[in-house]
XYZ file of C-alpha atoms in Angstrom:
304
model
C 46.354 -16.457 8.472
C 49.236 -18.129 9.247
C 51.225 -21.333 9.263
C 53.513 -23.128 12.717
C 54.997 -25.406 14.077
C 55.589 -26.212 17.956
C 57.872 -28.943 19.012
C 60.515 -30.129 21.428
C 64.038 -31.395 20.925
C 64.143 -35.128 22.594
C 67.910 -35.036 23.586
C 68.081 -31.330 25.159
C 64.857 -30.815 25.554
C 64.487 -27.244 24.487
C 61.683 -26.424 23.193
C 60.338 -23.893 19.776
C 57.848 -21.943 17.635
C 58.941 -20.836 14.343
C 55.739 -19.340 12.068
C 55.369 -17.945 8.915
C 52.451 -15.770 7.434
C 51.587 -13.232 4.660
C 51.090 -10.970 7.630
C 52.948 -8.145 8.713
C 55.407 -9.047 11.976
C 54.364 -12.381 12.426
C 56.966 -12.867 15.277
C 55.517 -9.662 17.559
C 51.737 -12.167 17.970
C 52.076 -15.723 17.236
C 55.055 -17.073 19.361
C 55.154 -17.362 23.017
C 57.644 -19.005 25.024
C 58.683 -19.455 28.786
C 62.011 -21.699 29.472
C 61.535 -24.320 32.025
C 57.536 -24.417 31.355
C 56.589 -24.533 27.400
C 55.668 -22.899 24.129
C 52.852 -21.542 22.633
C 51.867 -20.525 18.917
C 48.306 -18.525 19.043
C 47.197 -17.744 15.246
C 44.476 -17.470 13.056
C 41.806 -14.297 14.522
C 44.707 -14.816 17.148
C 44.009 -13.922 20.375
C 47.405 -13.385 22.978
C 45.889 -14.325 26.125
C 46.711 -17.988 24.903
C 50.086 -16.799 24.665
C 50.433 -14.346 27.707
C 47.988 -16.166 29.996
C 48.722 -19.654 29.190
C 52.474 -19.785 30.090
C 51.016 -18.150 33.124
C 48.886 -21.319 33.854
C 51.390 -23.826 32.850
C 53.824 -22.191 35.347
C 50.804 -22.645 37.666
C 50.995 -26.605 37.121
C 48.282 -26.967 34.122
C 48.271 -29.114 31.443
C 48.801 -28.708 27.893
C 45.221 -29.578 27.595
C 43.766 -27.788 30.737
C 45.508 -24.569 29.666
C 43.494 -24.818 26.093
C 40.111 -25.792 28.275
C 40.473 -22.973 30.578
C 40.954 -20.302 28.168
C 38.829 -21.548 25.105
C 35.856 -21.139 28.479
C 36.769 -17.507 28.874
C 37.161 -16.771 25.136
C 34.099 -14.634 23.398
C 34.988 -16.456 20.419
C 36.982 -19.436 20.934
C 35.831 -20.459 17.156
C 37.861 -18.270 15.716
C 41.058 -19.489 17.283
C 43.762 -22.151 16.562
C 46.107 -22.469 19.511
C 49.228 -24.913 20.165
C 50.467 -25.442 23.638
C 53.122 -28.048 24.496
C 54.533 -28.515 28.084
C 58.392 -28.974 29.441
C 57.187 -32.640 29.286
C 56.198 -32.977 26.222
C 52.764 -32.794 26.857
C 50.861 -31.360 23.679
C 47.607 -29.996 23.101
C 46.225 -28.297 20.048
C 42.430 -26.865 18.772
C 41.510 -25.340 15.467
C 38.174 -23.863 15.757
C 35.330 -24.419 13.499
C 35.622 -20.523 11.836
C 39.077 -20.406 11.144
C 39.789 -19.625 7.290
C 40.389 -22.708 4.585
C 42.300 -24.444 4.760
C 43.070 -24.967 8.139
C 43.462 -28.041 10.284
C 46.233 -29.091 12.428
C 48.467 -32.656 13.097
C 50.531 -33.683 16.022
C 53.482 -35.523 15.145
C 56.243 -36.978 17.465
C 57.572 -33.900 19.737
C 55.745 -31.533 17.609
C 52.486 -30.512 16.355
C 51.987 -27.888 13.099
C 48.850 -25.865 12.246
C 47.807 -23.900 9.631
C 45.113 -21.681 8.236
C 44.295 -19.798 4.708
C 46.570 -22.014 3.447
C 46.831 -24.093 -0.192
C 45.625 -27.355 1.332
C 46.427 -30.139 4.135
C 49.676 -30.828 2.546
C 51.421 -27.475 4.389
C 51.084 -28.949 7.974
C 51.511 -32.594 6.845
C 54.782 -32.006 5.409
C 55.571 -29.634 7.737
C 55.654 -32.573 10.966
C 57.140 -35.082 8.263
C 60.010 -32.874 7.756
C 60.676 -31.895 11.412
C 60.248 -35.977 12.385
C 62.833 -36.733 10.236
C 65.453 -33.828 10.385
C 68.568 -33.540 12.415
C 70.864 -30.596 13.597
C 69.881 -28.048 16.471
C 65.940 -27.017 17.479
C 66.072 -23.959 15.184
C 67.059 -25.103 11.903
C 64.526 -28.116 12.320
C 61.846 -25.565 13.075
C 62.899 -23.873 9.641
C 63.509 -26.824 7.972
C 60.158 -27.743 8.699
C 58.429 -24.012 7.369
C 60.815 -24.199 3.780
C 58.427 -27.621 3.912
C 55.098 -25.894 4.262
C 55.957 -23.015 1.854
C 56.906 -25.796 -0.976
C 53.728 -27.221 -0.119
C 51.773 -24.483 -1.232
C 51.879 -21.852 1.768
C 49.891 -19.080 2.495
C 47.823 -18.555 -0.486
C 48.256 -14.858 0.236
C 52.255 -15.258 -0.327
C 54.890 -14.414 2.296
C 56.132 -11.766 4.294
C 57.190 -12.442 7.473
C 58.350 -15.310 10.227
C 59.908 -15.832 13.274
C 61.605 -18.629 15.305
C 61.671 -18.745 19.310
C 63.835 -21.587 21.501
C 64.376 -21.807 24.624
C 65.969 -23.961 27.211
C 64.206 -26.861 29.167
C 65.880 -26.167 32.526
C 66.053 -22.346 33.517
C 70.206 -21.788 34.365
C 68.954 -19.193 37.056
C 69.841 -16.385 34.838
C 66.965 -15.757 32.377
C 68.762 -13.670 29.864
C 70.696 -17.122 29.063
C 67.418 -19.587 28.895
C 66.790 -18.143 25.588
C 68.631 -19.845 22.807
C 67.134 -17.713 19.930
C 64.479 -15.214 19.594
C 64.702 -13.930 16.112
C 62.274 -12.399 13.292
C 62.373 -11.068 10.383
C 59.233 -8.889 9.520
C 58.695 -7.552 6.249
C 60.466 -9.495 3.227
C 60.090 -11.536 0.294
C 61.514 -14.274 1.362
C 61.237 -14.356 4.947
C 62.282 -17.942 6.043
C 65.503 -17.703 4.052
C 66.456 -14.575 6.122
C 65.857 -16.603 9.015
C 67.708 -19.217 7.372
C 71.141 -16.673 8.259
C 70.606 -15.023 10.902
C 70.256 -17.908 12.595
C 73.805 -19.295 11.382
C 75.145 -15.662 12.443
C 73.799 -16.017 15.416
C 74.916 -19.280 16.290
C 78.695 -18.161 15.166
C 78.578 -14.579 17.119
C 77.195 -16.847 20.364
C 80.802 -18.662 19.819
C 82.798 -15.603 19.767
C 81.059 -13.763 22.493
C 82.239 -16.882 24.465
C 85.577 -17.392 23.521
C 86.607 -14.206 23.786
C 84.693 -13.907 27.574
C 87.093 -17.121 27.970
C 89.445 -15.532 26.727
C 89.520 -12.517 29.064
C 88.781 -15.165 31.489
C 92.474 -16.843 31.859
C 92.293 -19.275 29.089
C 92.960 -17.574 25.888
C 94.931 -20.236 24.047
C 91.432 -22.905 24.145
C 89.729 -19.688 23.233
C 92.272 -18.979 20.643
C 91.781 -22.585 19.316
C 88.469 -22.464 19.233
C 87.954 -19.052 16.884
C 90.964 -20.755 14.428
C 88.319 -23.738 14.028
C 84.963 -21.482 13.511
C 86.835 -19.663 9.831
C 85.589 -16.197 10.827
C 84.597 -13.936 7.936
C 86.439 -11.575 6.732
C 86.551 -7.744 7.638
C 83.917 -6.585 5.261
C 81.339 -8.786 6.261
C 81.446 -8.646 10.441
C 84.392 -6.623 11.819
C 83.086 -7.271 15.114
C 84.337 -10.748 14.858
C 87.486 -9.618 13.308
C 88.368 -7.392 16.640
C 86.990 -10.034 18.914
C 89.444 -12.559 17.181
C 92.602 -10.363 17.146
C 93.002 -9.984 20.858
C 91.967 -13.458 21.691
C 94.907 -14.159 19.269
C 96.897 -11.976 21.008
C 96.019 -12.731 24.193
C 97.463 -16.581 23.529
C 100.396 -14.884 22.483
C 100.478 -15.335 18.505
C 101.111 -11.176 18.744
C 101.930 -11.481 14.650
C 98.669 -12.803 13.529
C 96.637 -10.095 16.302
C 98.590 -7.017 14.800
C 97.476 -8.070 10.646
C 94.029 -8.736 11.559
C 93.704 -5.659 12.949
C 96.111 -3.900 10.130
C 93.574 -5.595 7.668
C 90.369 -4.485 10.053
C 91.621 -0.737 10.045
C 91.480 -0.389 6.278
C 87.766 -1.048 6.021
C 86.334 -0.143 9.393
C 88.491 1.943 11.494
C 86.064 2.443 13.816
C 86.656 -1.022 15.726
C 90.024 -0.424 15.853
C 89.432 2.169 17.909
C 87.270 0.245 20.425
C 90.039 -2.522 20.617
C 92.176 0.638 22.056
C 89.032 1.849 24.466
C 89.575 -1.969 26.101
C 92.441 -0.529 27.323
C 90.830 2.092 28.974
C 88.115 -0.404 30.100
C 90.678 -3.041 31.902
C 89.368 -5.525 29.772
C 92.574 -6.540 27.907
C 96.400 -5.274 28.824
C 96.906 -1.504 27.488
C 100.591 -2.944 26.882
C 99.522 -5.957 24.853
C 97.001 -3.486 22.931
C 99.784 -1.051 22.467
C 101.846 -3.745 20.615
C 99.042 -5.546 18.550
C 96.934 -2.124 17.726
C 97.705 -0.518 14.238
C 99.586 3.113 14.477
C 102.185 1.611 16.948
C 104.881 0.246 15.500
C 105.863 -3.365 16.338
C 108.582 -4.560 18.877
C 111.681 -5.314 17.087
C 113.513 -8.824 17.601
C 115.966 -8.935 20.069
C-alpha cells in the first residue's frame, strides 16, 4: 500500500529508493540497498526476502531479472508482491503481481522504474518517472522530487504518513560506513515527504561541516575556513553544533576575533557546546591555548 521509485544517477552512478505510504514506518520494510551491487524497493503484501535475499544474489552475480525469477519461485504467494530490483549496471527488473490492491501497476523509465499500489490511478507512477527523467540536482532530491509528483497525482488514497529515501554509492570506498550517502526516514507525519524535503538539506550541510572541520584539524584550516564562510551557517538557535564546529575552524585559520563572538553569541543560547569546545582541549583535538583565547569566560589577549 505504497508508492516508489528506484533509479540510478547516470553521471555518479549512485543509486536510490525513496517511498511513500499511508503506512506506519515505511522506511523500516520497503527500501533495501547494498553500495557497489543495487537497490531494491519490496511493497505491496511486501515480503523482505526480496530485499534481504536479493542483494544477497546480486552480490552473487544475478541479474536484475534472475534475482526477481529466483525468488518469485520460492515465494508462497508471489501474487501478492510488487518488487523493483535494479543492478550497479543499470540493469532493471520489476513485477507487480496479479493480487496487489487498485490501482497498481508499475513503468520503467530511463535509470529508473516507479510502482505503486492502492493508489488514485496510473497517473502516480507515470508522473512519478516523468519527473525524475527530467529533474536535475543530486540522487536524493530527484528521488523526492519525483514522490511530491506522485502525491499531486493523487497518492495513496489512504493519505500519508510516512517515507523514506536510501542512496548509496556505486563503487564501495573500502570503508562501508562512507558508501552510504543518505539513509533517512521520517515515520509518522502529515506531511512526510516535506520532512524529508529538510532533513535532507541538513544533512547535506552537516556532511560539509563534519568535513571541513576534520580538514580543519587536519592541517588545512584556512580552505576549511573558506569553505564554512561560503555554506552561510545558521544561526545559534537553530544548530549550535554548526556554530561550535565553525568557531574553531575560524580560529584555527587564525581570524581569533570572529572564533571568540561566535562562541560569545553560542554561549547565550546553548552553553552547553561551549563547554564541549573546552573538552577538545582535553581531547587533543584543537590547541588548549588557542581554546583558552577564543572560549568565552577568558578574557581576550590585549594588543601589543
Amino acid at each position: 500500500m505504497t508508492y516508489s521509485i528506484v533509479a540510478r544517477d547516470t553521471t555518479t552512478g549512485e543509486m536510490g529508493v525513496a517511498t511513500q505510504s499511508q503506512a506506519f514506518a515505511v522506511g523500516s520494510s520497503v527500501p533495501f540497498a547494498l553500495p557497489g551491487q543495487g537497490v531494491i524497493a519490496s511493497q505491496s503484501m511486501a515480503e523482505p526476502m526480496y530485499g534481504q535475499i536479493g542483494l544477497d544474489l546480486l552480490r552473487g552475480g544475478f541479474t536484475a531479472q534472475e534475482v526477481l525469477t529466483a525468488l518469485r519461485s520460492v515465494d508462497p504467494h508471489p501474487e501478492r508482491r510488487q518488487v523493483a530490483v535494479l543492478h550497479v549496471s543499470g540493469d532493471l527488473a520489476v513485477y507487480t503481481g496479479d493480487n496487489c490492491v487498485a490501482g497498481a501497476g508499475h513503468q520503467v523509465g530511463e535509470g529508473c522504474v516507479a510502482l505503486a499500489n492502492m493508489v488514485s490511478s496510473p497517473e502516480v507512477w507515470e508522473s512519478m518517472v516523468a519527473t525524475f527523467e527530467t529533474s536535475q540536482g543530486a540522487l536524493a532530491q530527484r528521488l523526492l522530487l519525483a514522490l511530491h509528483a506522485g502525491e499531486d497525482a493523487g497518492g495513496d488514497v489512504r493519505g500519508r504518513r510516512s517515507a523514506a529515501v536510501f542512496v548509496v554509492r556505486a563503487t564501495p570506498t573500502g570503508r562501508p560506513w562512507h558508501d552510504t550517502v543518505v539513509d533517512l526516514r521520517v515515520d509518522d507525519s502529515d506531511d512526510p515527504v516535506a520532512e524529508l524535503d529538510q532533513l535532507v538539506v541538513r544533512l547535506a550541510r552537516y556532511q560539509d561541516v563534519v568535513r571541513a572541520f576534520q580538514q580543519a584539524i587536519g592541517g588545512d584550516p584556512v580552505t576549511a575556513d573558506r569553505v564554512l564562510e561560503e555554506l552561510r551557517l545558521p544561526d545559534p538557535h537553530s544548530e549550535p553544533d554548526h556554530v561550535l564546529w565553525r568557531a574553531v575552524v575560524a580560529g584555527l585559520a587564525g581570524r581569533e576575533d570572529a572564533a571568540r563572538a561566535l562562541l560569545t553569541e553560542l554561549a547565550d543560547v546553548a552553553p552547553q557546546f561551549v563547554e564541549v569546545g573546552r573538552r577538545f582541549g582535553d581531547a587533543g583535538l584543537v590547541d588548549p591555548d588557542l581554546l583558552s583565547r577564543i572560549l568565552p569566560g577568558v578574557p581576550a589577549p590585549t594588543a601589543g
